[in-house]
PDB file of C-alpha atoms in Angstrom:
ATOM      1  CA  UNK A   1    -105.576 119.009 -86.513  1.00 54.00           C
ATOM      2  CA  UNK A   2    -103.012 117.342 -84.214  1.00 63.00           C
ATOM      3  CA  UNK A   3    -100.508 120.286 -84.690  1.00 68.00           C
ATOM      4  CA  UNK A   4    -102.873 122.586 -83.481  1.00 85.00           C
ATOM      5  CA  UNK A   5    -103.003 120.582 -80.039  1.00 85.00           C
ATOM      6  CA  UNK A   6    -100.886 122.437 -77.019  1.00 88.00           C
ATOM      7  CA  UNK A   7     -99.570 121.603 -74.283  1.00 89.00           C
ATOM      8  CA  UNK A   8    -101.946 123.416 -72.596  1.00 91.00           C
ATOM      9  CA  UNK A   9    -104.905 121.588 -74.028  1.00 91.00           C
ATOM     10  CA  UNK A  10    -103.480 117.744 -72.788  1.00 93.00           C
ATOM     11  CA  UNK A  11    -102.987 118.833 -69.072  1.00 94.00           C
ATOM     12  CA  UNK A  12    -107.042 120.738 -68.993  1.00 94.00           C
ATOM     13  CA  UNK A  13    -108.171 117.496 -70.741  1.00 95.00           C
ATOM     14  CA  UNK A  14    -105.969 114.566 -68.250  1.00 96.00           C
ATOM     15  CA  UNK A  15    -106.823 116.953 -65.148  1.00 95.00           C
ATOM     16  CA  UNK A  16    -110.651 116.703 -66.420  1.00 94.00           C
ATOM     17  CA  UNK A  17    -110.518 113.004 -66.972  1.00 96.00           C
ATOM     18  CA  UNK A  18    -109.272 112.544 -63.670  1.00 96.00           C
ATOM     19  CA  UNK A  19    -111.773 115.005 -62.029  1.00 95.00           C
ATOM     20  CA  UNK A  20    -114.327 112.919 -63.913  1.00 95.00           C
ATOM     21  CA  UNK A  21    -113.098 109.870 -62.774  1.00 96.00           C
ATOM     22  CA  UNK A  22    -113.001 110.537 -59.259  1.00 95.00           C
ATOM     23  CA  UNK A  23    -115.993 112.325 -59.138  1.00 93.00           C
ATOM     24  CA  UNK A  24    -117.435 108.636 -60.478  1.00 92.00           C
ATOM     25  CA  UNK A  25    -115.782 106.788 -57.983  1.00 93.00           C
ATOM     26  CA  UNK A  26    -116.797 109.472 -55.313  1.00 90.00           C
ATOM     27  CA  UNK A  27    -120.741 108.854 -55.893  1.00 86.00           C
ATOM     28  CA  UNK A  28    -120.067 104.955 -56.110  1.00 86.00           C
ATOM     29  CA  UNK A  29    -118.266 104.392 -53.288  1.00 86.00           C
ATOM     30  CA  UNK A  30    -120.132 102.426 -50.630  1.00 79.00           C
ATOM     31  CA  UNK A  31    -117.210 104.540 -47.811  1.00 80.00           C
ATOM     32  CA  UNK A  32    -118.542 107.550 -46.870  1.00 79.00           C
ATOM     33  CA  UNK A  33    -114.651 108.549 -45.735  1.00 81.00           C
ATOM     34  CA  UNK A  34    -113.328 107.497 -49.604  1.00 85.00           C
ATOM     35  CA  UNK A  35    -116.023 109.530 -51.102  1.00 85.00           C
ATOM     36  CA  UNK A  36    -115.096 112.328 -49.105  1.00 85.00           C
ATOM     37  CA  UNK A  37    -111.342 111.917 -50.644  1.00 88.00           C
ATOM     38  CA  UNK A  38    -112.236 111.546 -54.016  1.00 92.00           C
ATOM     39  CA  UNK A  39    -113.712 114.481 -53.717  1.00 90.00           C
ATOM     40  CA  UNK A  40    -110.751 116.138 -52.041  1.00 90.00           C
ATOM     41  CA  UNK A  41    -109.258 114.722 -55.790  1.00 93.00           C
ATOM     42  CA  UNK A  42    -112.232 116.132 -57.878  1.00 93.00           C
ATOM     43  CA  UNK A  43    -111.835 119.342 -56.277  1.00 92.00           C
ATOM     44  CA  UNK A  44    -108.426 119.521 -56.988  1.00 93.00           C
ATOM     45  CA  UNK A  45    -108.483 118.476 -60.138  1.00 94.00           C
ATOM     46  CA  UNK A  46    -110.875 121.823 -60.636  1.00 94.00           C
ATOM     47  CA  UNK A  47    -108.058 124.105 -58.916  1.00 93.00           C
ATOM     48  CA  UNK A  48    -106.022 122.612 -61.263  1.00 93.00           C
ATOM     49  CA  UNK A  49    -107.798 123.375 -64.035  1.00 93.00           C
ATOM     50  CA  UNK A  50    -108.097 126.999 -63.051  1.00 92.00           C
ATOM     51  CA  UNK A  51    -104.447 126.798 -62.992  1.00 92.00           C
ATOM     52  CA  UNK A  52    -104.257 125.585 -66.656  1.00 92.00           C
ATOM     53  CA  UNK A  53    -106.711 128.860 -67.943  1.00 90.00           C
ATOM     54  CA  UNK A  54    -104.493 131.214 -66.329  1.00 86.00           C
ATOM     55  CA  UNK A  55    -106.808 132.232 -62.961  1.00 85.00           C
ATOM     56  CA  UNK A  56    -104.656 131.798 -60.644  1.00 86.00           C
ATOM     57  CA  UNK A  57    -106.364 133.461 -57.670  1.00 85.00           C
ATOM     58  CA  UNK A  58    -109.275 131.399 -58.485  1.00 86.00           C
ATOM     59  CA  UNK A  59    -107.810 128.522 -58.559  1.00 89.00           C
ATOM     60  CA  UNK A  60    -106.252 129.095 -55.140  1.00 88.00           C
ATOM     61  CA  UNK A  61    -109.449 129.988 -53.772  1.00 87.00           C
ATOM     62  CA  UNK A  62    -111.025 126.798 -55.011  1.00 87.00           C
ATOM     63  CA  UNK A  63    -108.057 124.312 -53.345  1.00 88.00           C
ATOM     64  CA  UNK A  64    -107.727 126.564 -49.585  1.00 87.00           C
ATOM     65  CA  UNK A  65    -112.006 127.009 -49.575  1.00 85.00           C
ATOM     66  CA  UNK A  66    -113.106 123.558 -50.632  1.00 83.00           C
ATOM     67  CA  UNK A  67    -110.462 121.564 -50.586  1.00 84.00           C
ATOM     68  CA  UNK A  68    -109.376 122.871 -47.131  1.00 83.00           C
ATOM     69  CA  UNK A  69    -112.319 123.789 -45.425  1.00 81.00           C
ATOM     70  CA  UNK A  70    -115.060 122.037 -46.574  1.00 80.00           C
ATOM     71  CA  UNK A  71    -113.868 118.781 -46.794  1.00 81.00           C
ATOM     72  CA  UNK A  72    -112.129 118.948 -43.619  1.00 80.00           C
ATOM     73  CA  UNK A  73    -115.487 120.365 -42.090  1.00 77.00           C
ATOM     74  CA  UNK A  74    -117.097 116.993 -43.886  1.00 79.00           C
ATOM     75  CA  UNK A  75    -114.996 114.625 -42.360  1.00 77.00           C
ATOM     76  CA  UNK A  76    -114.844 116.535 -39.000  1.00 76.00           C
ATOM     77  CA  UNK A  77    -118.728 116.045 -39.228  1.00 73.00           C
ATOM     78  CA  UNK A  78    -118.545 112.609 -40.091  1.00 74.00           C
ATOM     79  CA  UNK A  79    -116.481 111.604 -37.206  1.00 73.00           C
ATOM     80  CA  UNK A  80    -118.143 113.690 -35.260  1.00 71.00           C
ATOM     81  CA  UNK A  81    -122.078 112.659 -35.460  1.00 66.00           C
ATOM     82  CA  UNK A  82    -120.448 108.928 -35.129  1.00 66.00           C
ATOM     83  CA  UNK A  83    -122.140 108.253 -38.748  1.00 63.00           C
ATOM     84  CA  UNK A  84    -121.813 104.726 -40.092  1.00 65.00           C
ATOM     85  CA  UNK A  85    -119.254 104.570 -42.579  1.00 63.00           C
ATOM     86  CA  UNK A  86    -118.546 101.121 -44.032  1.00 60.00           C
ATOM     87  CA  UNK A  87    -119.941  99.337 -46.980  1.00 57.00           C
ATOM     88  CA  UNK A  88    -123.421  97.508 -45.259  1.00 57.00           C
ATOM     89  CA  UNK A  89    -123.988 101.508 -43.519  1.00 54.00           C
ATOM     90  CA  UNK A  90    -124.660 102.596 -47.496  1.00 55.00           C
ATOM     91  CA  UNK A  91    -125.496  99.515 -49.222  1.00 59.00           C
ATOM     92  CA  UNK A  92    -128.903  98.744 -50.103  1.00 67.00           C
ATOM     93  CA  UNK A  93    -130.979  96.859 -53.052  1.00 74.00           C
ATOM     94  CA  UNK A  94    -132.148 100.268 -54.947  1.00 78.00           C
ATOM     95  CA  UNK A  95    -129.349 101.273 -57.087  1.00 74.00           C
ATOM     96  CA  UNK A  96    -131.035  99.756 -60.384  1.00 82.00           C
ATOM     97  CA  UNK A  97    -134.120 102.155 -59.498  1.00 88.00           C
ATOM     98  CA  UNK A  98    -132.273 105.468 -58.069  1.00 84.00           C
ATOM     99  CA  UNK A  99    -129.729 104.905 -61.251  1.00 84.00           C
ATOM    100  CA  UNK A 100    -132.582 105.213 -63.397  1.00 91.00           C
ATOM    101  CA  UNK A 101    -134.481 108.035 -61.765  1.00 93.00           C
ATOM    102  CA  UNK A 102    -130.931 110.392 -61.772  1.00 90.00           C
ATOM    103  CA  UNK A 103    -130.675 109.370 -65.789  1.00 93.00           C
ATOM    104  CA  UNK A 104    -134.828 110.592 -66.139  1.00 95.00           C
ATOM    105  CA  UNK A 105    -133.686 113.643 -64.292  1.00 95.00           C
ATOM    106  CA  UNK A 106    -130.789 114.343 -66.178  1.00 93.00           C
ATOM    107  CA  UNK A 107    -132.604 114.236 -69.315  1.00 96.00           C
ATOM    108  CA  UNK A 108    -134.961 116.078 -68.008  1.00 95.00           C
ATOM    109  CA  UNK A 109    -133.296 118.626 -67.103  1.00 94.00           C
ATOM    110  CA  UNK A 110    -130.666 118.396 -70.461  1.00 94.00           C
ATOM    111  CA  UNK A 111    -134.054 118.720 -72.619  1.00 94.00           C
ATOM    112  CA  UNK A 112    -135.356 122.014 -70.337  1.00 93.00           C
ATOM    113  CA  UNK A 113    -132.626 123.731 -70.690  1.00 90.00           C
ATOM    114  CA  UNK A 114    -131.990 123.171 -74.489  1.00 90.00           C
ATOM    115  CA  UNK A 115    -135.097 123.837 -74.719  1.00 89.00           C
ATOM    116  CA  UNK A 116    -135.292 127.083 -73.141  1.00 87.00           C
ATOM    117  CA  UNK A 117    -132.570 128.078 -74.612  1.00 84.00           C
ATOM    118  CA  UNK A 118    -132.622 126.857 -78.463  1.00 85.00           C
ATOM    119  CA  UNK A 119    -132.905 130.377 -79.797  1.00 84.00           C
ATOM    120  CA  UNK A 120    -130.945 132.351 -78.096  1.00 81.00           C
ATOM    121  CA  UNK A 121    -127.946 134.042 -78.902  1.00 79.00           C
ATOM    122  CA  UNK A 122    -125.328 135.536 -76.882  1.00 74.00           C
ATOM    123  CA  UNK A 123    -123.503 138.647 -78.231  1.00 78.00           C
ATOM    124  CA  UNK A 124    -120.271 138.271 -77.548  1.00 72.00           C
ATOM    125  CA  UNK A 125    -118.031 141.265 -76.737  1.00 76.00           C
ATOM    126  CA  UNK A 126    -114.918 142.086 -77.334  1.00 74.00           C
ATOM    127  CA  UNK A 127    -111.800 141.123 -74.970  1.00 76.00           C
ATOM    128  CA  UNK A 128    -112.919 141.423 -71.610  1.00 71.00           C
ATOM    129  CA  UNK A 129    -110.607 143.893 -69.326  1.00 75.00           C
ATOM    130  CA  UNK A 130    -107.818 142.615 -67.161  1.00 78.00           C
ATOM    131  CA  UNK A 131    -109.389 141.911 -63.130  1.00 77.00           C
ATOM    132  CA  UNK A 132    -106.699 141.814 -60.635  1.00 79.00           C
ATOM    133  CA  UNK A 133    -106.729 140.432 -57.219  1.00 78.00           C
ATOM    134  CA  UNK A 134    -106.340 143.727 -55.641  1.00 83.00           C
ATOM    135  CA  UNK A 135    -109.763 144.356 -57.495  1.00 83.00           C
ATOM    136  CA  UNK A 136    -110.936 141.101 -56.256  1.00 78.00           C
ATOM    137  CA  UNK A 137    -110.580 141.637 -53.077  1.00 79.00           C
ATOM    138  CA  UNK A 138    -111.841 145.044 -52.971  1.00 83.00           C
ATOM    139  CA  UNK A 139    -115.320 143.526 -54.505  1.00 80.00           C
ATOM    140  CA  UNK A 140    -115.280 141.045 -52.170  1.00 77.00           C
ATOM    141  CA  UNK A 141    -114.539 142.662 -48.761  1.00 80.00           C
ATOM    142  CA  UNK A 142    -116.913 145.677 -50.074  1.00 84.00           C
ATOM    143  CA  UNK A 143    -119.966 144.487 -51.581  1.00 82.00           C
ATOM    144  CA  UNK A 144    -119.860 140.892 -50.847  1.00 81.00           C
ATOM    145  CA  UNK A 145    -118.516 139.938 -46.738  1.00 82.00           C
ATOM    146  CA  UNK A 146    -122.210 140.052 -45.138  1.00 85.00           C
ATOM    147  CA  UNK A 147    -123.109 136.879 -47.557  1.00 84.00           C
ATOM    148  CA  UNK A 148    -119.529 135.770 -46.189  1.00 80.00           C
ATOM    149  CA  UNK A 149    -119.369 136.524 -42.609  1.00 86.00           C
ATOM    150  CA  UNK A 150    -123.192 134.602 -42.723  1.00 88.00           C
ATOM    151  CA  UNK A 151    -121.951 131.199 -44.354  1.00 85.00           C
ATOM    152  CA  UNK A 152    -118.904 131.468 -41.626  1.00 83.00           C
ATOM    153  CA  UNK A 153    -121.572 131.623 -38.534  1.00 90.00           C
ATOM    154  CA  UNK A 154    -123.384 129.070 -40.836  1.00 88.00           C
ATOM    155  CA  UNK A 155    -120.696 126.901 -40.646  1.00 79.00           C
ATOM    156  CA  UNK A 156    -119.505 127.594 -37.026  1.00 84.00           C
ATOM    157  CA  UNK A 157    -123.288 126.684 -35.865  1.00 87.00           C
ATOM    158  CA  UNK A 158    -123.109 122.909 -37.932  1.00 80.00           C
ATOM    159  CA  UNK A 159    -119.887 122.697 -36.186  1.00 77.00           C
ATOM    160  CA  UNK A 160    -121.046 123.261 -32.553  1.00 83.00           C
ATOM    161  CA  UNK A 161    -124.131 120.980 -33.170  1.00 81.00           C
ATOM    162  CA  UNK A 162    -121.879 118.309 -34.728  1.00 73.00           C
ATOM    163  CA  UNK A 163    -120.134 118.655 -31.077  1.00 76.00           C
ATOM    164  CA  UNK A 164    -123.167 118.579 -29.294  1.00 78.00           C
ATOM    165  CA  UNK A 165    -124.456 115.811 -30.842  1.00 75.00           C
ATOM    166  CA  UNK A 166    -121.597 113.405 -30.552  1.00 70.00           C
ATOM    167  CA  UNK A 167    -121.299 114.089 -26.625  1.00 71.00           C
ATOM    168  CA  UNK A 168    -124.929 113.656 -26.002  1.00 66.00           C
ATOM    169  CA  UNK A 169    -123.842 109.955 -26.393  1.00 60.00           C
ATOM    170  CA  UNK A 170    -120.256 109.822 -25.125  1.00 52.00           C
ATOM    171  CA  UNK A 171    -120.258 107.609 -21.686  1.00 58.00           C
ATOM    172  CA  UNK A 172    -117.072 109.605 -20.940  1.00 56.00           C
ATOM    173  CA  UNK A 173    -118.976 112.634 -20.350  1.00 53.00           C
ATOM    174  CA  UNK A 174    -121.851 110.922 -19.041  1.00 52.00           C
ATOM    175  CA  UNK A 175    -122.774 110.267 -15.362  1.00 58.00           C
ATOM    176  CA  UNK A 176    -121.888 106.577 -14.159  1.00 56.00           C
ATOM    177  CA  UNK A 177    -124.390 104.579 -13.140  1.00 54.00           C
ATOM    178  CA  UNK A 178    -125.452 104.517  -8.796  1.00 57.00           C
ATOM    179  CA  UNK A 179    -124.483 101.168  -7.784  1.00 53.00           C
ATOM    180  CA  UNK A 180    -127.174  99.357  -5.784  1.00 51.00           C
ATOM    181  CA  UNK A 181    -126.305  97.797  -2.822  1.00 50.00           C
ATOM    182  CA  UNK A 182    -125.877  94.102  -2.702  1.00 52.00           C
ATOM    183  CA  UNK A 183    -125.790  93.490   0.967  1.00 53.00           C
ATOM    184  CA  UNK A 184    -127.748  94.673   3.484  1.00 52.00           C
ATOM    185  CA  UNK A 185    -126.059  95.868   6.829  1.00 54.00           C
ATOM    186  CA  UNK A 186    -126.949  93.553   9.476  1.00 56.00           C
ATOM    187  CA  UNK A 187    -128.722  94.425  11.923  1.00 56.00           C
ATOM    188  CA  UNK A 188    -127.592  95.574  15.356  1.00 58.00           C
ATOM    189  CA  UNK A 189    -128.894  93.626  18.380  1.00 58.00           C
ATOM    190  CA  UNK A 190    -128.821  95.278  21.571  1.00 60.00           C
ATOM    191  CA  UNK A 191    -128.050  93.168  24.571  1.00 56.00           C
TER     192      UNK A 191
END
């Protein structure tokens, strides 16, 4: 059984381990900026194991899209909005109850779908055909850049109000204050 382990097989399995870990760490953090970068590391460790299966352009896409993008548009909005990020701004006395909740959910959902689909079987075909990125991108920029161009304005607009947001407070931008007067003039007497 060992001999039939490749090289292959040890890098998918350490880069999901690590995925796994940080993805752990990410949702246990009480630092809203270290969650963010494990999951700059969880993300990766996906691309990565794209990389491993041989989809190269996939893989790609996953590190520039979510690792580039979307965490950078995360931690743009997080400095933005002028959240609190610290360990009292996400600590409170309910993890006990929202830990078991999640684990009733996940089972939940583990026994639905097992149980929806206990009796089906999925045909499988023969090798599937070889998709290039030229074909790729053809899909994409034919049949699928409306759905894209709309998550871009999407993501432009939470940008902008991010923006507005965090100047509606800034005393920078704000008008100062009209000093009152202290003293009053004296008066004039006329001789």
């Amino acid at each position: 059984m060992i001999a039939s382990i490749s090289a292959q097989d040890i890098a998918f399995t350490a880069l999901g381990v690590v995925g796994i870990i940080a993805a752990l760490r990410m949702v246990t953090t009480k630092n809203v900026v270290h969650g963010a970068l494990y999951l700059v590391i969880a993300l990766s460790m996906i691309g990565g194991g794209y990389l491993v299966m041989a989809a190269e352009f996939v893989a790609w896409v996953q590190i520039v899209i979510y690792v580039g993008a979307i965490v950078v548009l995360l931690l743009f909005a997080l400095m933005l909005t002028k959240a609190p990020i610290g360990r009292e701004a996400l600590d409170n006395q309910q993890r006990g109850i929202s830990s078991l909740v999640a684990l009733a959910v996940l089972a939940g959902l583990v026994f639905l779908v097992l149980d929806a689909f206990r009796h089906t079987v999925i045909p499988l075909p023969g090798p599937a055909p070889q998709t290039t990125t030229g074909q790729i991108g053809e899909s994409l920029f034919r049949s699928f850049v409306a759905p894209f161009e709309l998550v871009s304005i999407l993501l432009l607009a939470a940008l902008i109000g991010a923006i507005a947001i965090a100047r509606k407070d800034d005393p920078v931008h704000s008008e100062p204050p009209r000093a009152a007067q202290t003293t009053a003039e004296p008066a004039r007497r006329n001789p």
